[in-house]
Short mmCIF file of C-alpha atoms and ligand atoms in Angstrom, two decimals:
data_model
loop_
_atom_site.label_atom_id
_atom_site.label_comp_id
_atom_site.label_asym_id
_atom_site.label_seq_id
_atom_site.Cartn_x
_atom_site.Cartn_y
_atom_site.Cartn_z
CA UNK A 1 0.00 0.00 0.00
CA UNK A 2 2.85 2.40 0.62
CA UNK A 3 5.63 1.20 -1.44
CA UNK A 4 5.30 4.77 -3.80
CA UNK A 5 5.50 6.95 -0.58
CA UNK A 6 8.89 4.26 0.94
CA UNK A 7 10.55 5.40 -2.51
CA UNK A 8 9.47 8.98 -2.32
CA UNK A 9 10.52 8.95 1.48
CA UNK A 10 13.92 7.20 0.20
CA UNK A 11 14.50 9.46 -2.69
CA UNK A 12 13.96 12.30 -0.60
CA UNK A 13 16.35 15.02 1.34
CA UNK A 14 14.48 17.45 2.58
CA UNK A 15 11.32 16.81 3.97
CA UNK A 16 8.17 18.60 5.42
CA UNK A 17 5.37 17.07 7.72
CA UNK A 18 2.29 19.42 7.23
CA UNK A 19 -1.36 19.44 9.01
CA UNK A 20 -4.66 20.81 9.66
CA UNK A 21 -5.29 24.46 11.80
CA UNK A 22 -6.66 24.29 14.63
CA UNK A 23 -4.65 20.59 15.78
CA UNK A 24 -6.25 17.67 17.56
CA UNK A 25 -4.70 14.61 18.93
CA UNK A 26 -4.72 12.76 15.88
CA UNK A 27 -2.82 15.25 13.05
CA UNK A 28 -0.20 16.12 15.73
CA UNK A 29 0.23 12.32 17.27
CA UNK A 30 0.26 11.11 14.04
CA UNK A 31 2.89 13.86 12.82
CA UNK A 32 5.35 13.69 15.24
CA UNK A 33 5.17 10.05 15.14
CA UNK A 34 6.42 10.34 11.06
CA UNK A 35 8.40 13.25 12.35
CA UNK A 36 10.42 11.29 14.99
CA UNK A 37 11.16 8.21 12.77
CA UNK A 38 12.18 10.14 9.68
CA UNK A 39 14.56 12.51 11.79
CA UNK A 40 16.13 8.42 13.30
CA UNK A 41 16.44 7.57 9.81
CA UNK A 42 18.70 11.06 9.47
CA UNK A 43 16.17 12.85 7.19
CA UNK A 44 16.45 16.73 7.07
CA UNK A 45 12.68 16.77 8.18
CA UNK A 46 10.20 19.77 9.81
CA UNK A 47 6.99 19.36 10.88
CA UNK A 48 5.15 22.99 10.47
CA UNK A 49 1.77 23.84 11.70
CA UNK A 50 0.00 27.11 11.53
CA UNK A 51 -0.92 26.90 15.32
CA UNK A 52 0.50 25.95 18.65
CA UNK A 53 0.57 22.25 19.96
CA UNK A 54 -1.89 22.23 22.82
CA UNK A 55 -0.59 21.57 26.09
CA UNK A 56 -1.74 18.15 26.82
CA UNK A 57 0.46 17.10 23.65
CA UNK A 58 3.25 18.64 24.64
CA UNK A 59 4.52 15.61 26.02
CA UNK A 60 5.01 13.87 23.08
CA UNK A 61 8.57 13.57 21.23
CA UNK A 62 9.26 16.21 18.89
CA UNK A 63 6.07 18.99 19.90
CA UNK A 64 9.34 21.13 20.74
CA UNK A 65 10.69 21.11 17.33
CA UNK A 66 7.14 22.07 15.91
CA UNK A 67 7.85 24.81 13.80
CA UNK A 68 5.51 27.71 12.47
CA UNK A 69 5.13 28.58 8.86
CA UNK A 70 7.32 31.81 8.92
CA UNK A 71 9.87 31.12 6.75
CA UNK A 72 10.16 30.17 2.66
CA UNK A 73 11.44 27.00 2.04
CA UNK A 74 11.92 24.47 -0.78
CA UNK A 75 11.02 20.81 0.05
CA UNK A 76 11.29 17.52 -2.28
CA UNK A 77 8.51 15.30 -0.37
CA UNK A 78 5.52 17.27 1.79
CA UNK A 79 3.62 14.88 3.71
CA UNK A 80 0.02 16.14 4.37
CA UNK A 81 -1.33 14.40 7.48
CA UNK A 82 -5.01 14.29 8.82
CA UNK A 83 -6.43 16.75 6.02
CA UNK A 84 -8.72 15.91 3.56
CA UNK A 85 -8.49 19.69 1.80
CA UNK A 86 -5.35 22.01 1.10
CA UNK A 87 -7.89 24.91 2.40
CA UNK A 88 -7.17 23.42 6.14
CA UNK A 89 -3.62 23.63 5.99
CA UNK A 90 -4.07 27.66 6.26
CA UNK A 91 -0.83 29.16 5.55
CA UNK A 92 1.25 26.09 6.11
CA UNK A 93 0.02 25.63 2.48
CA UNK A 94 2.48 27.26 1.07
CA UNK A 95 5.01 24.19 1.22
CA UNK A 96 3.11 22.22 -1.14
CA UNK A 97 4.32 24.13 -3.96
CA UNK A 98 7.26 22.30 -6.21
CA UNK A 99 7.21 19.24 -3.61
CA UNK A 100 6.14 16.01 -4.02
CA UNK A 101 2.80 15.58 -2.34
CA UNK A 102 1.46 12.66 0.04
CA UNK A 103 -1.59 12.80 1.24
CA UNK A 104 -2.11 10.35 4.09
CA UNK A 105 -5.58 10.64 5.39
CA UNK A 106 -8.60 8.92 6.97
CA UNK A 107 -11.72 11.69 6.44
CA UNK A 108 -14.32 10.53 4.09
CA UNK A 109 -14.30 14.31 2.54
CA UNK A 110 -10.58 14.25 1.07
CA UNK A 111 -10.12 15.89 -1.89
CA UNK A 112 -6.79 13.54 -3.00
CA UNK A 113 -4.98 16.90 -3.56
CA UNK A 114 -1.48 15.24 -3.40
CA UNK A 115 0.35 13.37 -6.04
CA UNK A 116 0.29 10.41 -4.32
CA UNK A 117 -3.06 9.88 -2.27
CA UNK A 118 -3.56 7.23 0.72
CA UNK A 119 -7.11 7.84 1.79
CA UNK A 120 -9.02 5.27 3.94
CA UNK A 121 -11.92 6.36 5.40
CA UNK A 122 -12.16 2.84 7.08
CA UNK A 123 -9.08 3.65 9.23
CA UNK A 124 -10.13 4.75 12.46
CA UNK A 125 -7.40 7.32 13.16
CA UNK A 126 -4.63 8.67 10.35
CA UNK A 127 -2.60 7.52 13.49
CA UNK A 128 -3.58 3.69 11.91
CA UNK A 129 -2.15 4.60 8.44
CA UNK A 130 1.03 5.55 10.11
CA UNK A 131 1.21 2.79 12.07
CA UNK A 132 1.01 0.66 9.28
CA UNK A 133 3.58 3.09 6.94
CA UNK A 134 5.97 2.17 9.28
CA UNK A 135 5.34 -1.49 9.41
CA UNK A 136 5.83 -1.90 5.88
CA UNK A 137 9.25 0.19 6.55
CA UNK A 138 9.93 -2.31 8.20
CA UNK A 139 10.65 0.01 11.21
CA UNK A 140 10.82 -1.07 14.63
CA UNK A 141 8.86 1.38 16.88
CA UNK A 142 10.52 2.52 20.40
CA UNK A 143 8.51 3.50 22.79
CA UNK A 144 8.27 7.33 21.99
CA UNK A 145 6.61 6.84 18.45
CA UNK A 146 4.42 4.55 19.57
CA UNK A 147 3.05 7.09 22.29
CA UNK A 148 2.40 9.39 19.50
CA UNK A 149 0.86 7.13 17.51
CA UNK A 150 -1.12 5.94 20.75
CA UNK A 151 -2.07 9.29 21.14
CA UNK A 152 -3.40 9.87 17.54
CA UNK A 153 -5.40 6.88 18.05
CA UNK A 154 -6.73 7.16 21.88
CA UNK A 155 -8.13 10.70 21.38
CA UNK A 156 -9.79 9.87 17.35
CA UNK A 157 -11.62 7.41 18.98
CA UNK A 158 -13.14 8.88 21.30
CA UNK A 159 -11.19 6.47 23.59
CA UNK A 160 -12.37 3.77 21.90
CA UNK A 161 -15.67 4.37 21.91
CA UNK A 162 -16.84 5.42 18.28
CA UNK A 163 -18.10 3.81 15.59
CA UNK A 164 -14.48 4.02 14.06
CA UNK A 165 -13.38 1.28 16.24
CA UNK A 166 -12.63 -1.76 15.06
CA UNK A 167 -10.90 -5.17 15.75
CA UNK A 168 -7.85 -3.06 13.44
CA UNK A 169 -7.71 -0.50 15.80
CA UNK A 170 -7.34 -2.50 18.89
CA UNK A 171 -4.89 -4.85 17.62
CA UNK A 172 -2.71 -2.16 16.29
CA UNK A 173 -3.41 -0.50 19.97
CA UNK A 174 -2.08 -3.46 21.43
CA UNK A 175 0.94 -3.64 19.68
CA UNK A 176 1.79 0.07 20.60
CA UNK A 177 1.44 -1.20 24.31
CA UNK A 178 3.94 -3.61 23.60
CA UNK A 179 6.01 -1.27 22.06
CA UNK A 180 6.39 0.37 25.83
CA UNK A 181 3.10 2.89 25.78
CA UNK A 182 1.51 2.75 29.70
CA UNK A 183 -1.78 3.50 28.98
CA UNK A 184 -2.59 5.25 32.51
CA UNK A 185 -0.02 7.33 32.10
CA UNK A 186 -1.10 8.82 28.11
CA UNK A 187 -4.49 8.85 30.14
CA UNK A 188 -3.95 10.76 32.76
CA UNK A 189 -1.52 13.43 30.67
CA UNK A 190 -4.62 13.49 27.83
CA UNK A 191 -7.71 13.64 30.12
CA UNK A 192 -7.07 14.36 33.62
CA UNK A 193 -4.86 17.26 33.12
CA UNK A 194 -7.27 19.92 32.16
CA UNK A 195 -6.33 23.39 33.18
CA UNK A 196 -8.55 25.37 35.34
CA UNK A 197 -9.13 27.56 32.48
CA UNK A 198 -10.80 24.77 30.56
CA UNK A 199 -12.97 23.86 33.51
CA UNK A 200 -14.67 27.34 33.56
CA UNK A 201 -14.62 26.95 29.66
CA UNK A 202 -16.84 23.85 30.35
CA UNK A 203 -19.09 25.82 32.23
CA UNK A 204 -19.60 28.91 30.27
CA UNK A 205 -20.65 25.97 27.17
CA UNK A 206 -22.88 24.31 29.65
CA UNK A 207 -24.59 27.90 30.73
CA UNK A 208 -25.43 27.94 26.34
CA UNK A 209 -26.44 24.76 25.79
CA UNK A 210 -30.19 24.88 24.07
CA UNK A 211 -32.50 21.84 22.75
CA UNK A 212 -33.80 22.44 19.77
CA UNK A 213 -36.46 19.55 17.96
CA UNK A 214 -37.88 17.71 20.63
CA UNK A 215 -34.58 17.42 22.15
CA UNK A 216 -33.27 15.45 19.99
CA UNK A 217 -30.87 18.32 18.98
CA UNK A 218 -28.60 20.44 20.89
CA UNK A 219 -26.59 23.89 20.30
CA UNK A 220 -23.88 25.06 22.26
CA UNK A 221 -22.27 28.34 21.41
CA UNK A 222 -18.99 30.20 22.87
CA UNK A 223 -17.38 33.60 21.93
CA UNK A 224 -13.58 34.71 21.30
CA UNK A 225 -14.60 37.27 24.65
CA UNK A 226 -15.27 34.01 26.85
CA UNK A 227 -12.03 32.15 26.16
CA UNK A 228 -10.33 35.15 27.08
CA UNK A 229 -12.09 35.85 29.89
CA UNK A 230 -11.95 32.53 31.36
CA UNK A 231 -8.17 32.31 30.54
CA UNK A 232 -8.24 29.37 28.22
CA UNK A 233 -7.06 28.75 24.43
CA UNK A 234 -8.50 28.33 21.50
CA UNK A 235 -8.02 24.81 21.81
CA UNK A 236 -9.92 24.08 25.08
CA UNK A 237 -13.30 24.07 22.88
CA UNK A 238 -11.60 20.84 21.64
CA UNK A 239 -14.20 17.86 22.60
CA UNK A 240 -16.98 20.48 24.45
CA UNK A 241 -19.51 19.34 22.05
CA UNK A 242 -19.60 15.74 23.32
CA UNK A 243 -21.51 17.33 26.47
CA UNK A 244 -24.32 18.35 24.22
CA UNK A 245 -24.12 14.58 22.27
CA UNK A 246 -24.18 12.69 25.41
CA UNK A 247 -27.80 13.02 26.01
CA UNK A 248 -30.01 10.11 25.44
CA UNK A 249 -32.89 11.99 23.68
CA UNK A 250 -29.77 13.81 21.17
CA UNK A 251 -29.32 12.41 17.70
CA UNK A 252 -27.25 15.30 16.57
CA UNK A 253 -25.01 18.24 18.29
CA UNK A 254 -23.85 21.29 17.15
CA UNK A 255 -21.20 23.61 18.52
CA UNK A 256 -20.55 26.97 17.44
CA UNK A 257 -17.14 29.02 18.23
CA UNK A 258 -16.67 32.54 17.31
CA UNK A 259 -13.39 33.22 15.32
CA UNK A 260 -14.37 36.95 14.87
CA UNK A 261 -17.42 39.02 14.87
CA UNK A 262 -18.21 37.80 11.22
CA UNK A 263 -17.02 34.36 11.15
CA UNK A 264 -17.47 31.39 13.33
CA UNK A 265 -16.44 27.88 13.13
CA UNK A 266 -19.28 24.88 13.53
CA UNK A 267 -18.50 21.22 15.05
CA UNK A 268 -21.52 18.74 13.85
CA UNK A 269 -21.88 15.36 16.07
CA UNK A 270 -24.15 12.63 15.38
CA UNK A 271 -24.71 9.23 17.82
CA UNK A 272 -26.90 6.63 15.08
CA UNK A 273 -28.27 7.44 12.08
CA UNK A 274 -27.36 11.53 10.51
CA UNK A 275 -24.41 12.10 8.14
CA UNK A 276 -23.33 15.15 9.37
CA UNK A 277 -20.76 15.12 6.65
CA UNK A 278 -24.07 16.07 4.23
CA UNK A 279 -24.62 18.76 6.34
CA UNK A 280 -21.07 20.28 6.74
CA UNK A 281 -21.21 19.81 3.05
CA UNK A 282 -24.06 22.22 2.39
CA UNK A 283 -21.84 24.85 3.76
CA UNK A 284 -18.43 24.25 2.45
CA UNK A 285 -17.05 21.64 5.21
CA UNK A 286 -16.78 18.21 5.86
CA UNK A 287 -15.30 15.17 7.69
CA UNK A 288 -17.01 12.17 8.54
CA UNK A 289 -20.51 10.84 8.90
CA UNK A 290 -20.42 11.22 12.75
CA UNK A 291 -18.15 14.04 13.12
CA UNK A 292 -17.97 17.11 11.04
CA UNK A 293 -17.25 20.94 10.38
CA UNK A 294 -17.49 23.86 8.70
CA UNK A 295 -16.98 27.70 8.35
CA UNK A 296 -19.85 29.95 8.46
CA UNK A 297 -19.68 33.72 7.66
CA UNK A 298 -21.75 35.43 9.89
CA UNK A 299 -22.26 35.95 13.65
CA UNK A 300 -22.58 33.53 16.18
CA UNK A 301 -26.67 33.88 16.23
CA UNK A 302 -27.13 33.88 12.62
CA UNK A 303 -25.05 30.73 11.96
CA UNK A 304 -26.80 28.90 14.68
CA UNK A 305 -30.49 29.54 12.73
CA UNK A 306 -28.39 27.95 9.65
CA UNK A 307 -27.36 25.57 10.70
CA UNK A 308 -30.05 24.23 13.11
CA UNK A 309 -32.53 24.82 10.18
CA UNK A 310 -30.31 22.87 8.26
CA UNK A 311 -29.52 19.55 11.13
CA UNK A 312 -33.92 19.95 11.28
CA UNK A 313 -33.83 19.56 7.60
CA UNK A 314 -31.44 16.22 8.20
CA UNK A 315 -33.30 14.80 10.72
CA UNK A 316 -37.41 15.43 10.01
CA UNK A 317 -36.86 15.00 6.41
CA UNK A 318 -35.75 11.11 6.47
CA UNK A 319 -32.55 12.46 4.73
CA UNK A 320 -29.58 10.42 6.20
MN1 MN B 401 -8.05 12.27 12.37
#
């Protein structure tokens, strides 16, 4: 499956790792992890992301070398990880030009933008494909790749508990475990070391959460003013909208975060039956049928009508 990108990787001097704005544990566990073995194997290699790496990552080999797309460089292989359009790489974009391009991705939505593609929607975590790069490198993980990759896969599951989980998953879980990952301890630096700033995040998302459609829909909405005020990041909002999923009447839950006055970004989750891909669709997003995005130009109220209309439309109409 890989044998084009082991060539390109072989061929190659100078190498980029690119991914998504706005990072989650899966594009940055499953970059470093590329990031720490091609750097081994002596590569001139940079991993460059438009954003910080949140805190709770920082633990992970390499998130000190993360660089930020400031300066121009020429590369011969760009590896695109976790992003199905070049739109998401923001200004980290830039790199793709004159490079070779792999795409190695798991969201349904891809647009195969590179010159060599590996897209498998199947895959529970890009963290898998990696995983299984590597393999077929032959490469023997230590114990500090395999914590990214356990990372990638831990948090893009949902800690194993989405519909992305499969017997794969587990088995390629288990071999990271034997590759030296303690799982307590990649659980307790993940999800029980939230910042107090997070915590009064939480509760300013709680304080807007609104049912909508015989409560089988929720809405939670948070402004650029409260995540200042409450002295948390950007990132914090990360996983908030599971609070308005986990509700036995919800089918489908929306959160909406302010980027500025005019422009906000909206998370779509679904539990059993709505593609919420469709719906980021309808306004220029995408991802996967149970977890989604998009961009909507407007304010925080008037993108919440939109899109509510629109999850309404989903769910009343018989339209999966
Ligand atoms: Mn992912």
């Amino acid at each position: 499956m890989f044998s084009n990108v082991i060539s390109k990787i072989q061929e190659s001097k100078n190498i980029a790792i690119l991914s998504h704005v706005m990072p989650d544990g899966d594009n940055i566990g499953s970059s470093l992890a590329l990031y720490n073995v091609l750097h081994a194997m002596g590569k001139y290699v940079k991993y460059i992301l438009d954003d910080d790496v949140p805190k709770i990552y920082k633990f992970l080999k390499g998130s000190e070398k993360v660089q930020k797309p400031e300066k121009e460089e020429k590369f011969d292989l760009v590896f695109v990880l976790d992003c199905g359009d070049r739109e998401r790489l923001g200004k980290s974009a830039m790199y793709l030009e004159g490079a070779t391009v792999v795409v190695i991705d798991h969201h349904i939505s891809n647009k195969y933008f590179g010159d060599i593609n590996i897209v498998n929607p199947k895959a529970s975590a890009t963290g898998e494909l990696i995983y299984n790069l590597l393999v077929e490198m032959d490469y023997k993980l230590d114990i500090k790749a395999a914590e990214c990759l356990y990372t990638a896969i831990v948090t893009d599951t949902g800690q194993f508990q989405y519909s992305n989980t499969t017997d794969i998953t587990h088995n390629i879980a288990g071999e990271l475990i034997k590759s030296g990952v303690v799982v307590a301890d990649i659980s307790n630096k993940v999800y029980q070391s939230n910042p107090k700033g997070k915590v009064l995040l939480i509760k300013e998302a709680l304080e807007s959460l609104e049912f909508f459609n015989n409560d089988t829909i929720t809405c939670m909405a948070l402004t650029q003013e409260q995540i200042k005020e409450t002295g948390s990041v950007d990132s914090d909002t990360e996983n908030l909208i599971n609070f308005g999923r986990d509700i036995d009447s919800v089918e489908v839950a929306v959160f909406i975060k302010e980027i500025t006055k005019e422009k906000v970004k909206a998370s779509l989750r679904s539990k059993n039956r709505i593609d919420v891909c469709k719906i980021a669709a309808k306004f220029g997003g995408g991802g996967h049928i149970r977890a989604s995005g998009c961009t909507i130009y407007g304010s925080v109220e008037e993108a919440k009508k939109l899109i509510i209309n629109a999850v309404q439309q989903q769910i009343n109409g018989g339209d999966k």
